[in-house]
Amino acid sequence: MTVSLYTASVPVFKQMLGGLDDVLGKAQASALEKKIEPAAFTQARLFPDMFPLSKQVQIACDFARGVTARLAGAEVPSFEDKEQTFDELRALIAKTLAFVAGFDASRFDGSAQREIVLRPGTPKERRLSGETYLLNYGLPQFFFHVTTAYALLRHNGVEIGKRDYMGAY
């Protein structure tokens, strides 16, 4: 059985980003209900040398857009990543979902063999097949940042669980 890279990426990004948006909504409501400054959540870190929640969300969105664009042979969109509030982070997720949903599965034809070049022209340049890029780099990176965002909120007392993390499938 062959699974297309479209099937292994776009629906996964949509499901998990939808879950992340819901989790952020619950955190935003929790902050309001418990009279907690929202920045206590959006700037929370698991450890001082780790990125805060806001950056975890930004990076997850960056990976969803970048992986989708590269596999579809499209230009990778550039966002400023300046979002700090729940509303801004949720708007970023909405823009990312709209971008990802804008690609037809046919754009991914042949993407398993497409060469993906990461950090071109630098000492860290990497050349990967589309399949290796998605399965060994893109998806693990995406899941790391979505999971870390979830863990930050759960650690800080937001009442969320596995079903919230998983989103609708």
JSON list of C-alpha atoms in Angstrom, two decimals:
[
{"chain": "A", "resi": 1, "resn": "MET", "atom": "CA", "xyz": [0.00, 0.00, 0.00]},
{"chain": "A", "resi": 2, "resn": "THR", "atom": "CA", "xyz": [1.31, 3.39, -0.92]},
{"chain": "A", "resi": 3, "resn": "VAL", "atom": "CA", "xyz": [0.40, 6.51, 1.05]},
{"chain": "A", "resi": 4, "resn": "SER", "atom": "CA", "xyz": [0.82, 9.83, -0.69]},
{"chain": "A", "resi": 5, "resn": "LEU", "atom": "CA", "xyz": [2.87, 12.54, 0.95]},
{"chain": "A", "resi": 6, "resn": "TYR", "atom": "CA", "xyz": [-0.20, 14.76, 0.72]},
{"chain": "A", "resi": 7, "resn": "THR", "atom": "CA", "xyz": [-2.17, 12.26, 2.85]},
{"chain": "A", "resi": 8, "resn": "ALA", "atom": "CA", "xyz": [0.72, 11.95, 5.30]},
{"chain": "A", "resi": 9, "resn": "SER", "atom": "CA", "xyz": [1.06, 15.71, 5.72]},
{"chain": "A", "resi": 10, "resn": "VAL", "atom": "CA", "xyz": [-1.84, 18.07, 4.97]},
{"chain": "A", "resi": 11, "resn": "PRO", "atom": "CA", "xyz": [-4.60, 16.23, 6.87]},
{"chain": "A", "resi": 12, "resn": "VAL", "atom": "CA", "xyz": [-2.19, 15.70, 9.79]},
{"chain": "A", "resi": 13, "resn": "PHE", "atom": "CA", "xyz": [-1.29, 19.40, 9.89]},
{"chain": "A", "resi": 14, "resn": "LYS", "atom": "CA", "xyz": [-4.96, 20.34, 9.74]},
{"chain": "A", "resi": 15, "resn": "GLN", "atom": "CA", "xyz": [-5.93, 17.96, 12.55]},
{"chain": "A", "resi": 16, "resn": "MET", "atom": "CA", "xyz": [-3.11, 18.90, 14.89]},
{"chain": "A", "resi": 17, "resn": "LEU", "atom": "CA", "xyz": [-3.30, 22.65, 14.25]},
{"chain": "A", "resi": 18, "resn": "GLY", "atom": "CA", "xyz": [-7.04, 22.48, 14.87]},
{"chain": "A", "resi": 19, "resn": "GLY", "atom": "CA", "xyz": [-6.31, 20.79, 18.19]},
{"chain": "A", "resi": 20, "resn": "LEU", "atom": "CA", "xyz": [-3.65, 23.37, 19.00]},
{"chain": "A", "resi": 21, "resn": "ASP", "atom": "CA", "xyz": [-6.12, 26.17, 18.28]},
{"chain": "A", "resi": 22, "resn": "ASP", "atom": "CA", "xyz": [-8.67, 24.57, 20.59]},
{"chain": "A", "resi": 23, "resn": "VAL", "atom": "CA", "xyz": [-6.04, 24.14, 23.32]},
{"chain": "A", "resi": 24, "resn": "LEU", "atom": "CA", "xyz": [-5.09, 27.81, 23.03]},
{"chain": "A", "resi": 25, "resn": "GLY", "atom": "CA", "xyz": [-8.77, 28.72, 23.26]},
{"chain": "A", "resi": 26, "resn": "LYS", "atom": "CA", "xyz": [-9.09, 26.73, 26.46]},
{"chain": "A", "resi": 27, "resn": "ALA", "atom": "CA", "xyz": [-5.96, 28.37, 27.86]},
{"chain": "A", "resi": 28, "resn": "GLN", "atom": "CA", "xyz": [-7.30, 31.80, 26.99]},
{"chain": "A", "resi": 29, "resn": "ALA", "atom": "CA", "xyz": [-10.60, 31.01, 28.74]},
{"chain": "A", "resi": 30, "resn": "SER", "atom": "CA", "xyz": [-8.74, 29.57, 31.73]},
{"chain": "A", "resi": 31, "resn": "ALA", "atom": "CA", "xyz": [-6.66, 32.72, 32.08]},
{"chain": "A", "resi": 32, "resn": "LEU", "atom": "CA", "xyz": [-9.79, 34.87, 32.02]},
{"chain": "A", "resi": 33, "resn": "GLU", "atom": "CA", "xyz": [-11.69, 32.65, 34.44]},
{"chain": "A", "resi": 34, "resn": "LYS", "atom": "CA", "xyz": [-8.82, 32.37, 36.93]},
{"chain": "A", "resi": 35, "resn": "LYS", "atom": "CA", "xyz": [-7.75, 36.01, 36.50]},
{"chain": "A", "resi": 36, "resn": "ILE", "atom": "CA", "xyz": [-4.29, 35.02, 35.29]},
{"chain": "A", "resi": 37, "resn": "GLU", "atom": "CA", "xyz": [-2.38, 37.43, 33.08]},
{"chain": "A", "resi": 38, "resn": "PRO", "atom": "CA", "xyz": [-2.47, 35.74, 29.61]},
{"chain": "A", "resi": 39, "resn": "ALA", "atom": "CA", "xyz": [1.25, 36.42, 29.13]},
{"chain": "A", "resi": 40, "resn": "ALA", "atom": "CA", "xyz": [1.90, 34.03, 32.04]},
{"chain": "A", "resi": 41, "resn": "PHE", "atom": "CA", "xyz": [0.82, 31.32, 29.60]},
{"chain": "A", "resi": 42, "resn": "THR", "atom": "CA", "xyz": [2.05, 32.71, 26.28]},
{"chain": "A", "resi": 43, "resn": "GLN", "atom": "CA", "xyz": [5.53, 33.38, 27.68]},
{"chain": "A", "resi": 44, "resn": "ALA", "atom": "CA", "xyz": [5.74, 30.19, 29.76]},
{"chain": "A", "resi": 45, "resn": "ARG", "atom": "CA", "xyz": [8.75, 27.92, 29.26]},
{"chain": "A", "resi": 46, "resn": "LEU", "atom": "CA", "xyz": [9.47, 24.41, 30.47]},
{"chain": "A", "resi": 47, "resn": "PHE", "atom": "CA", "xyz": [13.06, 25.42, 31.17]},
{"chain": "A", "resi": 48, "resn": "PRO", "atom": "CA", "xyz": [14.85, 28.79, 30.84]},
{"chain": "A", "resi": 49, "resn": "ASP", "atom": "CA", "xyz": [16.80, 27.76, 27.72]},
{"chain": "A", "resi": 50, "resn": "MET", "atom": "CA", "xyz": [13.65, 26.64, 25.86]},
{"chain": "A", "resi": 51, "resn": "PHE", "atom": "CA", "xyz": [11.38, 28.77, 23.70]},
{"chain": "A", "resi": 52, "resn": "PRO", "atom": "CA", "xyz": [8.16, 30.10, 25.25]},
{"chain": "A", "resi": 53, "resn": "LEU", "atom": "CA", "xyz": [4.69, 28.94, 24.21]},
{"chain": "A", "resi": 54, "resn": "SER", "atom": "CA", "xyz": [4.33, 31.74, 21.66]},
{"chain": "A", "resi": 55, "resn": "LYS", "atom": "CA", "xyz": [7.47, 30.63, 19.81]},
{"chain": "A", "resi": 56, "resn": "GLN", "atom": "CA", "xyz": [6.45, 26.96, 19.98]},
{"chain": "A", "resi": 57, "resn": "VAL", "atom": "CA", "xyz": [3.20, 27.83, 18.19]},
{"chain": "A", "resi": 58, "resn": "GLN", "atom": "CA", "xyz": [5.01, 29.98, 15.64]},
{"chain": "A", "resi": 59, "resn": "ILE", "atom": "CA", "xyz": [7.51, 27.24, 14.83]},
{"chain": "A", "resi": 60, "resn": "ALA", "atom": "CA", "xyz": [4.78, 24.59, 14.54]},
{"chain": "A", "resi": 61, "resn": "CYS", "atom": "CA", "xyz": [3.00, 26.84, 12.05]},
{"chain": "A", "resi": 62, "resn": "ASP", "atom": "CA", "xyz": [6.27, 27.54, 10.21]},
{"chain": "A", "resi": 63, "resn": "PHE", "atom": "CA", "xyz": [6.81, 23.80, 9.77]},
{"chain": "A", "resi": 64, "resn": "ALA", "atom": "CA", "xyz": [3.25, 23.14, 8.62]},
{"chain": "A", "resi": 65, "resn": "ARG", "atom": "CA", "xyz": [3.55, 25.88, 5.97]},
{"chain": "A", "resi": 66, "resn": "GLY", "atom": "CA", "xyz": [7.14, 25.11, 4.98]},
{"chain": "A", "resi": 67, "resn": "VAL", "atom": "CA", "xyz": [6.69, 21.36, 4.63]},
{"chain": "A", "resi": 68, "resn": "THR", "atom": "CA", "xyz": [3.47, 21.80, 2.67]},
{"chain": "A", "resi": 69, "resn": "ALA", "atom": "CA", "xyz": [4.98, 24.38, 0.33]},
{"chain": "A", "resi": 70, "resn": "ARG", "atom": "CA", "xyz": [8.18, 22.46, -0.32]},
{"chain": "A", "resi": 71, "resn": "LEU", "atom": "CA", "xyz": [6.39, 19.19, -1.04]},
{"chain": "A", "resi": 72, "resn": "ALA", "atom": "CA", "xyz": [3.92, 20.98, -3.31]},
{"chain": "A", "resi": 73, "resn": "GLY", "atom": "CA", "xyz": [6.74, 22.74, -5.17]},
{"chain": "A", "resi": 74, "resn": "ALA", "atom": "CA", "xyz": [5.50, 26.15, -4.04]},
{"chain": "A", "resi": 75, "resn": "GLU", "atom": "CA", "xyz": [7.18, 29.18, -2.53]},
{"chain": "A", "resi": 76, "resn": "VAL", "atom": "CA", "xyz": [7.55, 28.94, 1.25]},
{"chain": "A", "resi": 77, "resn": "PRO", "atom": "CA", "xyz": [5.66, 31.89, 2.74]},
{"chain": "A", "resi": 78, "resn": "SER", "atom": "CA", "xyz": [7.50, 34.12, 5.16]},
{"chain": "A", "resi": 79, "resn": "PHE", "atom": "CA", "xyz": [5.78, 35.35, 8.30]},
{"chain": "A", "resi": 80, "resn": "GLU", "atom": "CA", "xyz": [7.24, 37.74, 10.87]},
{"chain": "A", "resi": 81, "resn": "ASP", "atom": "CA", "xyz": [6.54, 35.52, 13.87]},
{"chain": "A", "resi": 82, "resn": "LYS", "atom": "CA", "xyz": [5.74, 38.45, 16.17]},
{"chain": "A", "resi": 83, "resn": "GLU", "atom": "CA", "xyz": [2.56, 37.00, 17.67]},
{"chain": "A", "resi": 84, "resn": "GLN", "atom": "CA", "xyz": [2.42, 37.25, 21.45]},
{"chain": "A", "resi": 85, "resn": "THR", "atom": "CA", "xyz": [-1.23, 37.15, 22.50]},
{"chain": "A", "resi": 86, "resn": "PHE", "atom": "CA", "xyz": [-3.69, 34.29, 22.32]},
{"chain": "A", "resi": 87, "resn": "ASP", "atom": "CA", "xyz": [-5.69, 36.14, 19.67]},
{"chain": "A", "resi": 88, "resn": "GLU", "atom": "CA", "xyz": [-2.57, 36.70, 17.56]},
{"chain": "A", "resi": 89, "resn": "LEU", "atom": "CA", "xyz": [-1.43, 33.09, 17.93]},
{"chain": "A", "resi": 90, "resn": "ARG", "atom": "CA", "xyz": [-4.86, 31.78, 17.02]},
{"chain": "A", "resi": 91, "resn": "ALA", "atom": "CA", "xyz": [-4.97, 34.08, 13.99]},
{"chain": "A", "resi": 92, "resn": "LEU", "atom": "CA", "xyz": [-1.59, 32.68, 12.92]},
{"chain": "A", "resi": 93, "resn": "ILE", "atom": "CA", "xyz": [-2.98, 29.16, 13.16]},
{"chain": "A", "resi": 94, "resn": "ALA", "atom": "CA", "xyz": [-5.99, 30.21, 11.08]},
{"chain": "A", "resi": 95, "resn": "LYS", "atom": "CA", "xyz": [-3.72, 31.71, 8.39]},
{"chain": "A", "resi": 96, "resn": "THR", "atom": "CA", "xyz": [-1.60, 28.57, 8.43]},
{"chain": "A", "resi": 97, "resn": "LEU", "atom": "CA", "xyz": [-4.64, 26.32, 8.12]},
{"chain": "A", "resi": 98, "resn": "ALA", "atom": "CA", "xyz": [-5.91, 28.39, 5.18]},
{"chain": "A", "resi": 99, "resn": "PHE", "atom": "CA", "xyz": [-2.51, 28.13, 3.47]},
{"chain": "A", "resi": 100, "resn": "VAL", "atom": "CA", "xyz": [-2.20, 24.38, 4.00]},
{"chain": "A", "resi": 101, "resn": "ALA", "atom": "CA", "xyz": [-5.80, 23.74, 2.91]},
{"chain": "A", "resi": 102, "resn": "GLY", "atom": "CA", "xyz": [-5.18, 25.70, -0.30]},
{"chain": "A", "resi": 103, "resn": "PHE", "atom": "CA", "xyz": [-3.22, 22.86, -1.91]},
{"chain": "A", "resi": 104, "resn": "ASP", "atom": "CA", "xyz": [-4.81, 20.13, -3.96]},
{"chain": "A", "resi": 105, "resn": "ALA", "atom": "CA", "xyz": [-3.42, 16.62, -3.54]},
{"chain": "A", "resi": 106, "resn": "SER", "atom": "CA", "xyz": [-2.26, 16.66, -7.17]},
{"chain": "A", "resi": 107, "resn": "ARG", "atom": "CA", "xyz": [0.36, 19.30, -6.28]},
{"chain": "A", "resi": 108, "resn": "PHE", "atom": "CA", "xyz": [2.14, 16.58, -4.29]},
{"chain": "A", "resi": 109, "resn": "ASP", "atom": "CA", "xyz": [2.48, 14.19, -7.24]},
{"chain": "A", "resi": 110, "resn": "GLY", "atom": "CA", "xyz": [6.11, 13.09, -7.44]},
{"chain": "A", "resi": 111, "resn": "SER", "atom": "CA", "xyz": [6.98, 14.85, -4.19]},
{"chain": "A", "resi": 112, "resn": "ALA", "atom": "CA", "xyz": [8.43, 11.70, -2.60]},
{"chain": "A", "resi": 113, "resn": "GLN", "atom": "CA", "xyz": [11.36, 11.91, -5.01]},
{"chain": "A", "resi": 114, "resn": "ARG", "atom": "CA", "xyz": [11.55, 15.72, -5.16]},
{"chain": "A", "resi": 115, "resn": "GLU", "atom": "CA", "xyz": [14.84, 17.03, -3.79]},
{"chain": "A", "resi": 116, "resn": "ILE", "atom": "CA", "xyz": [14.36, 19.30, -0.80]},
{"chain": "A", "resi": 117, "resn": "VAL", "atom": "CA", "xyz": [17.31, 21.54, 0.06]},
{"chain": "A", "resi": 118, "resn": "LEU", "atom": "CA", "xyz": [17.45, 22.88, 3.59]},
{"chain": "A", "resi": 119, "resn": "ARG", "atom": "CA", "xyz": [19.67, 25.85, 4.49]},
{"chain": "A", "resi": 120, "resn": "PRO", "atom": "CA", "xyz": [21.04, 26.15, 0.94]},
{"chain": "A", "resi": 121, "resn": "GLY", "atom": "CA", "xyz": [24.50, 27.63, 0.55]},
{"chain": "A", "resi": 122, "resn": "THR", "atom": "CA", "xyz": [25.38, 27.30, 4.23]},
{"chain": "A", "resi": 123, "resn": "PRO", "atom": "CA", "xyz": [27.64, 24.83, 6.04]},
{"chain": "A", "resi": 124, "resn": "LYS", "atom": "CA", "xyz": [24.44, 23.20, 7.35]},
{"chain": "A", "resi": 125, "resn": "GLU", "atom": "CA", "xyz": [22.99, 22.58, 3.88]},
{"chain": "A", "resi": 126, "resn": "ARG", "atom": "CA", "xyz": [21.07, 19.30, 3.68]},
{"chain": "A", "resi": 127, "resn": "ARG", "atom": "CA", "xyz": [19.63, 17.61, 0.61]},
{"chain": "A", "resi": 128, "resn": "LEU", "atom": "CA", "xyz": [16.80, 15.17, 1.23]},
{"chain": "A", "resi": 129, "resn": "SER", "atom": "CA", "xyz": [14.19, 13.38, -0.83]},
{"chain": "A", "resi": 130, "resn": "GLY", "atom": "CA", "xyz": [10.66, 14.65, -0.21]},
{"chain": "A", "resi": 131, "resn": "GLU", "atom": "CA", "xyz": [9.80, 11.43, 1.58]},
{"chain": "A", "resi": 132, "resn": "THR", "atom": "CA", "xyz": [12.80, 11.61, 3.91]},
{"chain": "A", "resi": 133, "resn": "TYR", "atom": "CA", "xyz": [12.18, 15.32, 4.48]},
{"chain": "A", "resi": 134, "resn": "LEU", "atom": "CA", "xyz": [8.57, 14.73, 5.54]},
{"chain": "A", "resi": 135, "resn": "LEU", "atom": "CA", "xyz": [8.94, 11.55, 7.56]},
{"chain": "A", "resi": 136, "resn": "ASN", "atom": "CA", "xyz": [12.33, 12.07, 9.21]},
{"chain": "A", "resi": 137, "resn": "TYR", "atom": "CA", "xyz": [12.50, 15.84, 9.58]},
{"chain": "A", "resi": 138, "resn": "GLY", "atom": "CA", "xyz": [9.32, 17.83, 8.92]},
{"chain": "A", "resi": 139, "resn": "LEU", "atom": "CA", "xyz": [6.76, 15.81, 10.85]},
{"chain": "A", "resi": 140, "resn": "PRO", "atom": "CA", "xyz": [9.03, 15.15, 13.87]},
{"chain": "A", "resi": 141, "resn": "GLN", "atom": "CA", "xyz": [9.83, 18.87, 14.11]},
{"chain": "A", "resi": 142, "resn": "PHE", "atom": "CA", "xyz": [6.16, 19.81, 13.78]},
{"chain": "A", "resi": 143, "resn": "PHE", "atom": "CA", "xyz": [5.06, 17.31, 16.44]},
{"chain": "A", "resi": 144, "resn": "PHE", "atom": "CA", "xyz": [7.84, 18.37, 18.82]},
{"chain": "A", "resi": 145, "resn": "HIS", "atom": "CA", "xyz": [6.61, 21.97, 18.85]},
{"chain": "A", "resi": 146, "resn": "VAL", "atom": "CA", "xyz": [2.89, 21.12, 19.01]},
{"chain": "A", "resi": 147, "resn": "THR", "atom": "CA", "xyz": [3.57, 18.70, 21.87]},
{"chain": "A", "resi": 148, "resn": "THR", "atom": "CA", "xyz": [5.72, 21.22, 23.71]},
{"chain": "A", "resi": 149, "resn": "ALA", "atom": "CA", "xyz": [2.98, 23.85, 23.40]},
{"chain": "A", "resi": 150, "resn": "TYR", "atom": "CA", "xyz": [0.48, 21.39, 24.85]},
{"chain": "A", "resi": 151, "resn": "ALA", "atom": "CA", "xyz": [2.88, 20.40, 27.65]},
{"chain": "A", "resi": 152, "resn": "LEU", "atom": "CA", "xyz": [3.50, 24.03, 28.59]},
{"chain": "A", "resi": 153, "resn": "LEU", "atom": "CA", "xyz": [-0.20, 24.71, 29.02]},
{"chain": "A", "resi": 154, "resn": "ARG", "atom": "CA", "xyz": [-0.89, 21.47, 30.86]},
{"chain": "A", "resi": 155, "resn": "HIS", "atom": "CA", "xyz": [2.09, 22.09, 33.14]},
{"chain": "A", "resi": 156, "resn": "ASN", "atom": "CA", "xyz": [0.66, 25.52, 33.93]},
{"chain": "A", "resi": 157, "resn": "GLY", "atom": "CA", "xyz": [-2.70, 24.14, 35.01]},
{"chain": "A", "resi": 158, "resn": "VAL", "atom": "CA", "xyz": [-4.84, 24.41, 31.89]},
{"chain": "A", "resi": 159, "resn": "GLU", "atom": "CA", "xyz": [-7.36, 21.58, 32.05]},
{"chain": "A", "resi": 160, "resn": "ILE", "atom": "CA", "xyz": [-6.68, 19.83, 28.78]},
{"chain": "A", "resi": 161, "resn": "GLY", "atom": "CA", "xyz": [-6.14, 16.20, 27.90]},
{"chain": "A", "resi": 162, "resn": "LYS", "atom": "CA", "xyz": [-5.12, 13.85, 25.12]},
{"chain": "A", "resi": 163, "resn": "ARG", "atom": "CA", "xyz": [-8.36, 14.39, 23.20]},
{"chain": "A", "resi": 164, "resn": "ASP", "atom": "CA", "xyz": [-7.66, 18.12, 23.14]},
{"chain": "A", "resi": 165, "resn": "TYR", "atom": "CA", "xyz": [-4.14, 17.50, 21.86]},
{"chain": "A", "resi": 166, "resn": "MET", "atom": "CA", "xyz": [-5.31, 15.13, 19.13]},
{"chain": "A", "resi": 167, "resn": "GLY", "atom": "CA", "xyz": [-7.90, 17.46, 17.65]},
{"chain": "A", "resi": 168, "resn": "ALA", "atom": "CA", "xyz": [-10.70, 16.20, 15.41]},
{"chain": "A", "resi": 169, "resn": "TYR", "atom": "CA", "xyz": [-9.94, 13.21, 13.20]}
]
